[in-house]
mmCIF file of C-alpha atoms and ligand atoms in Angstrom:
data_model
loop_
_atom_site.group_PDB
_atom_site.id
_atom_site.type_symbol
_atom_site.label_atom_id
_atom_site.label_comp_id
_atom_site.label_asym_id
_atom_site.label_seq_id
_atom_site.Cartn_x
_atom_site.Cartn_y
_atom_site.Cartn_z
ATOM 1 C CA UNK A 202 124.292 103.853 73.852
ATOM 2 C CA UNK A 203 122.426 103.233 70.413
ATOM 3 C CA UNK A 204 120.283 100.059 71.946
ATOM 4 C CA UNK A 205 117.246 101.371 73.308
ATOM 5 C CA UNK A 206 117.371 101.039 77.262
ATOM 6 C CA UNK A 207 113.773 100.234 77.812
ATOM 7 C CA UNK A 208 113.186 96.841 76.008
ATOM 8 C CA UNK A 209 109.796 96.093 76.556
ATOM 9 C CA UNK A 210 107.798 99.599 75.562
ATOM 10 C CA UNK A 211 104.651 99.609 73.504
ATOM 11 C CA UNK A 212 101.912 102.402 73.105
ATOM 12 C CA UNK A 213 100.366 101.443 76.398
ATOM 13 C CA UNK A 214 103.231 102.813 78.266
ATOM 14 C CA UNK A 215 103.627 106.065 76.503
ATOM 15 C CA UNK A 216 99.543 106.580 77.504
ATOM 16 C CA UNK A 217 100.147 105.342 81.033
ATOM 17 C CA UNK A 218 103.280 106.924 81.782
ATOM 18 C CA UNK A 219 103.151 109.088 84.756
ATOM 19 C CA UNK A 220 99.339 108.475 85.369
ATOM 20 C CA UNK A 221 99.664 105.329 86.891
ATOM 21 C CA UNK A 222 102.352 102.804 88.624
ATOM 22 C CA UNK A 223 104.205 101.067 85.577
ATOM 23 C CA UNK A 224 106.347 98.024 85.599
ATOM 24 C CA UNK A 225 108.828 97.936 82.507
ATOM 25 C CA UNK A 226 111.223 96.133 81.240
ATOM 26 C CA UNK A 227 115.188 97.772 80.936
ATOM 27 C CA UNK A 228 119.118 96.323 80.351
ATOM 28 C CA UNK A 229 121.051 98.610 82.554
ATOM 29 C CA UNK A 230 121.545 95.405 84.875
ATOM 30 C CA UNK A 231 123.669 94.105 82.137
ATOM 31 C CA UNK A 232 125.509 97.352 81.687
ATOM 32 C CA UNK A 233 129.137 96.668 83.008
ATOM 33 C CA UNK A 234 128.943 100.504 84.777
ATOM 34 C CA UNK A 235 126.512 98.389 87.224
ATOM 35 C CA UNK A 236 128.852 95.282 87.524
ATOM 36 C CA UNK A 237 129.282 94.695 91.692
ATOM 37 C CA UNK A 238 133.158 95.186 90.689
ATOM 38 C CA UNK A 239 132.020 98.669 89.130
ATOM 39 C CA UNK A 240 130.073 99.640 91.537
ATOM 40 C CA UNK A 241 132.868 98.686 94.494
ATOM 41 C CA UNK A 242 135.382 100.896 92.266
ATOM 42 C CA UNK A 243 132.665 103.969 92.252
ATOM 43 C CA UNK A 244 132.380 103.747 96.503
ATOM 44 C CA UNK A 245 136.943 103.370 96.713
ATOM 45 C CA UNK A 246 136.405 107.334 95.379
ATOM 46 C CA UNK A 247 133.053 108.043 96.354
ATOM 47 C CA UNK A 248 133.203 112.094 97.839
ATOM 48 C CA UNK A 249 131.672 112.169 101.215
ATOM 49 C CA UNK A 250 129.865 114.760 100.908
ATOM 50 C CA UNK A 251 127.895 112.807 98.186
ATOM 51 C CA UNK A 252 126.668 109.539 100.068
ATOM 52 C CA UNK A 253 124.263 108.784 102.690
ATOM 53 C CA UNK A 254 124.944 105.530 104.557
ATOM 54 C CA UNK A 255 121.998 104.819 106.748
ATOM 55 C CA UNK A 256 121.635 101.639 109.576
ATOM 56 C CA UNK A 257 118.463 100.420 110.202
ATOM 57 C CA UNK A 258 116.911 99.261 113.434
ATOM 58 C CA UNK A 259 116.126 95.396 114.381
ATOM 59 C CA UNK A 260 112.778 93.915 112.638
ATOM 60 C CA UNK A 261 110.316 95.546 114.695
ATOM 61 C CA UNK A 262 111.873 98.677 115.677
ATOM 62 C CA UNK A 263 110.213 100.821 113.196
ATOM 63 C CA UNK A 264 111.843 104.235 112.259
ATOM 64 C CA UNK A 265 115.357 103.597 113.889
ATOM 65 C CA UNK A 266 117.519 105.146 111.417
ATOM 66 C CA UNK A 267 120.928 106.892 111.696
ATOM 67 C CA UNK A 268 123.714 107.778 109.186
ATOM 68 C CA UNK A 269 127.141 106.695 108.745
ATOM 69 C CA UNK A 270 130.206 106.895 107.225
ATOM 70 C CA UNK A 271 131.928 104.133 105.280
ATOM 71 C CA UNK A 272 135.156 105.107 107.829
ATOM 72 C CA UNK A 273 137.604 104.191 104.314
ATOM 73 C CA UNK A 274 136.804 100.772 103.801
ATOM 74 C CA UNK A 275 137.509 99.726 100.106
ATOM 75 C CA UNK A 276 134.262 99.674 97.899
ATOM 76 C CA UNK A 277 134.308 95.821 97.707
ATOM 77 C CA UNK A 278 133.941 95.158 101.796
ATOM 78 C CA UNK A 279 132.137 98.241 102.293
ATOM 79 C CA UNK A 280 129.300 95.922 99.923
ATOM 80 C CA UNK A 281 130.263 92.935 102.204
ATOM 81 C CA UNK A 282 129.443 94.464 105.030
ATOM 82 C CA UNK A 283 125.782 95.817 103.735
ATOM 83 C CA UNK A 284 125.518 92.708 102.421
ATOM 84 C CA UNK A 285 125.521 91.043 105.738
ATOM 85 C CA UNK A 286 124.591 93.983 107.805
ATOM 86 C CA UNK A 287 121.118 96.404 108.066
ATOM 87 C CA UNK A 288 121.900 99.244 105.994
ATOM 88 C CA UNK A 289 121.594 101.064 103.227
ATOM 89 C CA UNK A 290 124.228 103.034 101.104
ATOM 90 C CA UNK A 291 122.613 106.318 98.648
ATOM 91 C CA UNK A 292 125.473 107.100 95.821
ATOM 92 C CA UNK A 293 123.758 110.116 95.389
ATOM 93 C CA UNK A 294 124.145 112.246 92.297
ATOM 94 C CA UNK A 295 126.606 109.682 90.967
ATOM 95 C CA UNK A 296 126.264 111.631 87.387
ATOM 96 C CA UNK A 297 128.285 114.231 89.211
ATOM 97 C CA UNK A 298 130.589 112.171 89.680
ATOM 98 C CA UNK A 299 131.663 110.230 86.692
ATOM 99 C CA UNK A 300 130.635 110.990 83.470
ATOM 100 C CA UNK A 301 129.179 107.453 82.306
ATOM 101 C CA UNK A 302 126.187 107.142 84.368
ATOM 102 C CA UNK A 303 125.568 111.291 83.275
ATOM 103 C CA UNK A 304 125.662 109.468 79.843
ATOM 104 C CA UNK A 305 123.405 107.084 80.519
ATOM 105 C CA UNK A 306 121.080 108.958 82.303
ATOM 106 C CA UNK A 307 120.830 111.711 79.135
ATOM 107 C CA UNK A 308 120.436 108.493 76.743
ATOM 108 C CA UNK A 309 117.945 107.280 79.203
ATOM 109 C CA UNK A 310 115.479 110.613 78.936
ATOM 110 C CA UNK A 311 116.189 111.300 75.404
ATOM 111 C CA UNK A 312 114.505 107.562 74.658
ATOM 112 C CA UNK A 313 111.417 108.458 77.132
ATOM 113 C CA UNK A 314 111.072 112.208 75.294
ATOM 114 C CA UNK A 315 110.510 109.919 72.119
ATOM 115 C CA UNK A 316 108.140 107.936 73.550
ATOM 116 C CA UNK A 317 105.987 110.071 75.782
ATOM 117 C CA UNK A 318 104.599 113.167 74.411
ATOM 118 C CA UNK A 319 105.642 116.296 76.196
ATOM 119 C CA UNK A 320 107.999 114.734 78.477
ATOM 120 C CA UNK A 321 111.333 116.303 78.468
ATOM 121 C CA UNK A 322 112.490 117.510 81.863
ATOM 122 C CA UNK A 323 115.247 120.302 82.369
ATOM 123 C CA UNK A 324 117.011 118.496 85.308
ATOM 124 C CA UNK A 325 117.365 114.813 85.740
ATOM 125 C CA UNK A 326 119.300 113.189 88.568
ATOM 126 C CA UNK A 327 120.199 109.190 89.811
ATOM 127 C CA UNK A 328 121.506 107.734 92.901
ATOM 128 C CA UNK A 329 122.708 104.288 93.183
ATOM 129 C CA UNK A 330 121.376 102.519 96.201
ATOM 130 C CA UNK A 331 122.950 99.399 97.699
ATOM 131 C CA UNK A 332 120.665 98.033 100.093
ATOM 132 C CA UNK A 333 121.103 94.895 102.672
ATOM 133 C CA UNK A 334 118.930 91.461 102.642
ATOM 134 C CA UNK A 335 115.307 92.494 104.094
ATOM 135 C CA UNK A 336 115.767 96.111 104.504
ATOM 136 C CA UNK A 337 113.277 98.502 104.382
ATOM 137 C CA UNK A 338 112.763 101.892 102.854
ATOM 138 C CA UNK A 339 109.705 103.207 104.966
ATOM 139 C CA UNK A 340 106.576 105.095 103.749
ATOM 140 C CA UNK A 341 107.563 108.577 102.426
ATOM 141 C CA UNK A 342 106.748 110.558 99.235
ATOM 142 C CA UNK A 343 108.933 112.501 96.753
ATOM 143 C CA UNK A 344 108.613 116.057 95.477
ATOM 144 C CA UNK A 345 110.777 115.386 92.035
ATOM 145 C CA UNK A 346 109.351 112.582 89.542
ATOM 146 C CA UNK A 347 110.687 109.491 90.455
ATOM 147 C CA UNK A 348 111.909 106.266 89.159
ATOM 148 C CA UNK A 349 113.637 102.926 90.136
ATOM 149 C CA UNK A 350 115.590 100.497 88.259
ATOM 150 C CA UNK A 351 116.267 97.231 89.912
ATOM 151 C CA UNK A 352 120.161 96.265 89.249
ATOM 152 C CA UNK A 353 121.363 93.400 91.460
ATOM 153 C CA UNK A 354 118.720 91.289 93.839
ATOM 154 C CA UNK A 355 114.563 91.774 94.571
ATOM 155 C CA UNK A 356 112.407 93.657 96.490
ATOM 156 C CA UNK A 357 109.052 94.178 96.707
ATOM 157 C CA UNK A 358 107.374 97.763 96.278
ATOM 158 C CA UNK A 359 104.022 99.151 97.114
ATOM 159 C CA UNK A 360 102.833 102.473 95.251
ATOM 160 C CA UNK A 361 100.172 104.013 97.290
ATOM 161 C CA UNK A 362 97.406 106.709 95.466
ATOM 162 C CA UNK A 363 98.898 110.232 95.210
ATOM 163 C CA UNK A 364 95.836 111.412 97.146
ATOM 164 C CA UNK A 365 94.719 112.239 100.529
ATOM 165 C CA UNK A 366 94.642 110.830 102.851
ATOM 166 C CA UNK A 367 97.683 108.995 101.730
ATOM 167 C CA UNK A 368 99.820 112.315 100.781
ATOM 168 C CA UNK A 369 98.189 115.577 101.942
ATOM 169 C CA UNK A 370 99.767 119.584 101.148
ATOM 170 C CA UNK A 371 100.880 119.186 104.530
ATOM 171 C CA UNK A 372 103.287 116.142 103.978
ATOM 172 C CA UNK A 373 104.442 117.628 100.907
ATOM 173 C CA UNK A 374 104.749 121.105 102.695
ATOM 174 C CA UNK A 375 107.126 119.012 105.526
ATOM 175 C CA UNK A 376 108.934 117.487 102.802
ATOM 176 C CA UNK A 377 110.136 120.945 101.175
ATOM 177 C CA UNK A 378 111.158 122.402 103.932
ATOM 178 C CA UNK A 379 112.578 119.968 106.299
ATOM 179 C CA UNK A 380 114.179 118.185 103.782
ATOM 180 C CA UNK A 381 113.282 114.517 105.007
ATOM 181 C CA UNK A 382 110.585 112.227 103.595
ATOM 182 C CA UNK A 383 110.209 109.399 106.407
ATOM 183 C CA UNK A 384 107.874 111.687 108.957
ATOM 184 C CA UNK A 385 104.282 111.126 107.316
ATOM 185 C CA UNK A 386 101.785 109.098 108.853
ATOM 186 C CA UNK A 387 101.299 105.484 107.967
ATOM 187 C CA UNK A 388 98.859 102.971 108.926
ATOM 188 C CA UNK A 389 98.834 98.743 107.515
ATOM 189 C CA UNK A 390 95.185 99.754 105.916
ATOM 190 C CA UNK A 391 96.982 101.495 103.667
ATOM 191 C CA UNK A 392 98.289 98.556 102.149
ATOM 192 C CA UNK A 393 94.665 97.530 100.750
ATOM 193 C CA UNK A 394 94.954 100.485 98.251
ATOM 194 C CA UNK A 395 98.291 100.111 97.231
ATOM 195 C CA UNK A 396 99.764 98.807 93.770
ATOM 196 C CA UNK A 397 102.127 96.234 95.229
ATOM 197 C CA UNK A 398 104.932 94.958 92.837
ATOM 198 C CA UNK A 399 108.621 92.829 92.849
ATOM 199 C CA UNK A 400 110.738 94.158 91.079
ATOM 200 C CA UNK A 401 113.959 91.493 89.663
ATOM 201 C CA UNK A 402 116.939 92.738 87.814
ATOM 202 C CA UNK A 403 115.921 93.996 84.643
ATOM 203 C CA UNK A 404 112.647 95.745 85.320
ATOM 204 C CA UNK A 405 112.064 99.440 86.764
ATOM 205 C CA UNK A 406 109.067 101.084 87.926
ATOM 206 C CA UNK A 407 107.298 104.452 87.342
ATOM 207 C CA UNK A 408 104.890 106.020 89.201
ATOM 208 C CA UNK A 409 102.823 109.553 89.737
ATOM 209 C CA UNK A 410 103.991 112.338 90.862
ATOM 210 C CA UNK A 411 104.164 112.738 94.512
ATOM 211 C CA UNK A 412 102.573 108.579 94.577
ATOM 212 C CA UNK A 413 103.537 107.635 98.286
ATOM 213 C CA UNK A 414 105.630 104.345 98.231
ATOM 214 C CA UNK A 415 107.747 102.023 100.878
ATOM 215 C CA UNK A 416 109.865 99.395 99.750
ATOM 216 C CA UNK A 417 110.458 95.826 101.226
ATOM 217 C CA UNK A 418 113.954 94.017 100.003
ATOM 218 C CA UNK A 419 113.876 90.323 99.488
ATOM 219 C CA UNK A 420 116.132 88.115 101.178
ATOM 220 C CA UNK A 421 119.300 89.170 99.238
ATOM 221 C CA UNK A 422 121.366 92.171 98.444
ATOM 222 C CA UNK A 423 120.150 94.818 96.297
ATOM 223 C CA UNK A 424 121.024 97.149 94.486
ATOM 224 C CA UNK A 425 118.831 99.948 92.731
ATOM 225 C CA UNK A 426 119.376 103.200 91.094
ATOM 226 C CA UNK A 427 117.080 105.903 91.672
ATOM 227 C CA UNK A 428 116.156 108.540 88.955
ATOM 228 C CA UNK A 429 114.751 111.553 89.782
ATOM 229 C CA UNK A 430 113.805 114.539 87.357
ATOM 230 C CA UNK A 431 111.824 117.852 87.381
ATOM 231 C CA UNK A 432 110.406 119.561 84.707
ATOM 232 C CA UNK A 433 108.428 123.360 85.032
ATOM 233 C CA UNK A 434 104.989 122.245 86.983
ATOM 234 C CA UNK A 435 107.111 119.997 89.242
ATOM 235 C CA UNK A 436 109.676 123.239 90.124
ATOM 236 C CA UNK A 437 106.661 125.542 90.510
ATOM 237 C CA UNK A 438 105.134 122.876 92.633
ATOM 238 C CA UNK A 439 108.311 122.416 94.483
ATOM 239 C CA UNK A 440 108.722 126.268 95.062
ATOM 240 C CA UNK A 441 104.878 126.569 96.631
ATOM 241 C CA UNK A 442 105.722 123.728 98.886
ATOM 242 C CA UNK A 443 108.394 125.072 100.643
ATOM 243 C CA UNK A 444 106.611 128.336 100.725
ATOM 244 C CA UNK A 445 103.479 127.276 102.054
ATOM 245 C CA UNK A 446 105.820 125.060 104.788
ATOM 246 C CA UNK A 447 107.500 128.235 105.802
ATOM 247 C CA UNK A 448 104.026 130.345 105.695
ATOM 248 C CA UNK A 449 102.837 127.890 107.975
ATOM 249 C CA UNK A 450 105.249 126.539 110.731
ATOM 250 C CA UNK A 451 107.406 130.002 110.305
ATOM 251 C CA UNK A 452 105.020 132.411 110.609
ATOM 252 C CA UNK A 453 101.864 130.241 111.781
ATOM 253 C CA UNK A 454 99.599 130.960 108.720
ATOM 254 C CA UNK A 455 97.511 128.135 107.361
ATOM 255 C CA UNK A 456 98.455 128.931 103.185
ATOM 256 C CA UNK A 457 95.064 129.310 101.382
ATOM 257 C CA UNK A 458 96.667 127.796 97.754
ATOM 258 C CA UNK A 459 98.458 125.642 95.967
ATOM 259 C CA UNK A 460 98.514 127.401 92.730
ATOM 260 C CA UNK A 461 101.891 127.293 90.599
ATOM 261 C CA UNK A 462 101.221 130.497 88.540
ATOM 262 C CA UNK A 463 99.528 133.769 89.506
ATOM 263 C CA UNK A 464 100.670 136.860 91.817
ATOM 264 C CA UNK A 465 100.225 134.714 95.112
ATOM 265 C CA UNK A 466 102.943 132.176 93.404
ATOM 266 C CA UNK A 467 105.199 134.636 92.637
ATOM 267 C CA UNK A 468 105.218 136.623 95.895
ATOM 268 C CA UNK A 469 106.063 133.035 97.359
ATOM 269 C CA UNK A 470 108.766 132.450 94.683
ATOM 270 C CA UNK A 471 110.408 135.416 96.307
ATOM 271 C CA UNK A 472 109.683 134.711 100.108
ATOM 272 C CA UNK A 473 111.235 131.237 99.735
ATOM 273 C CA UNK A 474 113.695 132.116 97.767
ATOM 274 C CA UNK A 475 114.700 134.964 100.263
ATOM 275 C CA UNK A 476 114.331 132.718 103.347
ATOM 276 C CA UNK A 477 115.496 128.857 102.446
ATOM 277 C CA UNK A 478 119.598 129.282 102.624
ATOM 278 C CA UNK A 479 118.886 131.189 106.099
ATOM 279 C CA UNK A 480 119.885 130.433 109.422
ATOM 280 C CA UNK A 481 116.486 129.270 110.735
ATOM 281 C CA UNK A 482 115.931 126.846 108.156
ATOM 282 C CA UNK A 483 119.489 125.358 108.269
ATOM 283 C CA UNK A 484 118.626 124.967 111.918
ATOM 284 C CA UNK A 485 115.684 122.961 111.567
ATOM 285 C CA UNK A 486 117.001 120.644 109.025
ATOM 286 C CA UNK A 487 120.052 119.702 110.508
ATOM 287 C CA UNK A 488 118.334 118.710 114.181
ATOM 288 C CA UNK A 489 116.660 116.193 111.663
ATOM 289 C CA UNK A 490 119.837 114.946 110.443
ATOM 290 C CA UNK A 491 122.925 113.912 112.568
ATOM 291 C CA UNK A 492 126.049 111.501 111.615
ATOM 292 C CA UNK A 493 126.935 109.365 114.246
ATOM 293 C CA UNK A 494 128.664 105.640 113.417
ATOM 294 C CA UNK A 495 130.590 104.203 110.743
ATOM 295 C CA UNK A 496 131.598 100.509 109.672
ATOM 296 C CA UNK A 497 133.803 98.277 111.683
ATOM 297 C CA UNK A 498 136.195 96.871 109.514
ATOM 298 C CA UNK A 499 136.745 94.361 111.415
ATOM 299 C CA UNK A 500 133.212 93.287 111.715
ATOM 300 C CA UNK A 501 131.257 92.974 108.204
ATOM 301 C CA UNK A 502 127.909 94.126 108.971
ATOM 302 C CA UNK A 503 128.561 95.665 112.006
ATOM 303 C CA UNK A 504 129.170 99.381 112.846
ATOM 304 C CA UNK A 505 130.875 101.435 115.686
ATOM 305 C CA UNK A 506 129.298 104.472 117.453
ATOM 306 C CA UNK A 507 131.855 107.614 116.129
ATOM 307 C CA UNK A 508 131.815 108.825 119.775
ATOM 308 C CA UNK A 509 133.062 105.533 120.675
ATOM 309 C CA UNK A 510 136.923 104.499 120.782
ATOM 310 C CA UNK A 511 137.813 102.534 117.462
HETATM 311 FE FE1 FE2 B 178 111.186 107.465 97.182
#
């Protein structure tokens, strides 16, 4: 990858980036690793264990999510049927899972540690996420940096300040330790302070750290990748999340700071760190998670409860 994957960067963006929401123009949508035929071939061998597929209530029934399995279909009707259906499929971590879009990803941050001072983060990761006509993604927040780059299709996206009330400790204190980003309050008001922006094939957006966002898709398919990266402030910030989430709904204390370097950090470095692969937090994680349906192949669009008789 020798042509630059951003094709639209001037000085503004390398003073913006990260501060505020940006809008940029890329190429990856021309990239054949993000052809539909591609990305049908990447879902035939997909590992399990790697995707989320995730059905989404009627219009109206806000927060009605629960996750699936593709049940085998081949890649190209498993995009057939989210194409027609209410769902969403997460290729997460695809750069574990074939080397190209590792590639990419590396040529991708090398470019942005040119252009933005200080940026170089130790860990980057991407999902690719295949979304139906008029889905939803709802209001959450993210504890790594976050991008997305628009592929295939449109949707809309509002960025929301990275300040309370929209985004409290608390939120991010849920986040880290249950391990799921839809639970924080939301109210239409919002809206009036949020950056709202369409995204078409060919453009990606940036925003700040922790920025709450929810996305609205267009009437079409779509399909995004997702980058996410953290560098040292973000892990530091990560580890007193989790540790302030465990001070508080573990042992009841209300944590007094957020700081990311001192002796109070470090004793919470340890705690979490001694505590988050443990029973209690396994427990409260997976009652927030459960997989029950997968597609009907007979149906595109359509799913079958897994308790139910195929
Ligand atoms: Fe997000």
């Amino acid at each position: 990858m020798n042509d630059p994957i951003f094709t639209s960067w001037d000085e503004t963006h390398s003073a913006l980036w990260g501060h505020q929401p940006l809008r940029l123009q890329h190429r990856l949508h021309q990239s054949p690793l993000f052809s539909r035929e591609a990305l049908a071939d990447l879902i035939d061998t997909y590992p399990r264990d790697r995707y989320s597929l995730v059905h989404m209530g009627a219009p109206g029934q806000r927060k009605f999510w629960r996750e699936g399995e593709t049940g085998g279909l081949p890649g190209a009707q498993v995009i057939e049927s989210i194409a027609q259906g209410r769902m969403w499929l997460n290729l997460r971590n695809v750069e574990t899972v074939d080397r190209r879009y590792r590639d990419t990803l590396d040529a991708m941050f090398e470019e942005l540690a040119r252009r933005v001072p200080g940026f170089s983060p130790a860990k980057s990761t991407c999902g690719i996420l295949i979304s139906s006509p008029n889905a939803q993604v709802y209001y959450h927040a993210d504890l790594p940096g976050q991008h997305l780059w628009q592929i295939i299709g449109a949707k809309r996206v509002y960025v929301y300040p990275s300040t309370p009330p929209f985004v409290t400790p608390r939120h991010l204190e849920d986040i880290a330790l249950f391990d799921v980003e839809v639970d924080m309050p939301y109210a239409p008001w919002y809206d009036a302070h949020a950056q709202v922006m369409e995204l078409s094939p060919g453009q990606m957006l940036s925003w700040p750290l922790n920025a709450p966002h929810r996305v609205e898709n267009l009437d079409c398919l779509n399909v995004s990748m997702t980058v996410s990266f953290v560098d040292e402030p973000i892990r530091r910030k990560q580890i007193v999340n989790l540790a302030n989430g465990m001070l508080r709904h573990r042992f009841g204390r209300e944590p007094a700071s957020h700081a990311i370097t001192g002796p109070g950090y470090w004793s919470k470095a340890v705690m979490q760190k001694l505590l988050r692969d443990g029973a209690w937090v396994k427990k409260e994680r997976a009652a927030r998670r459960a997989v029950d349906f997968r597609l009907d192949a007979a149906r595109p669009g359509q799913i079958l409860e897994l308790s139910a008789p195929a």
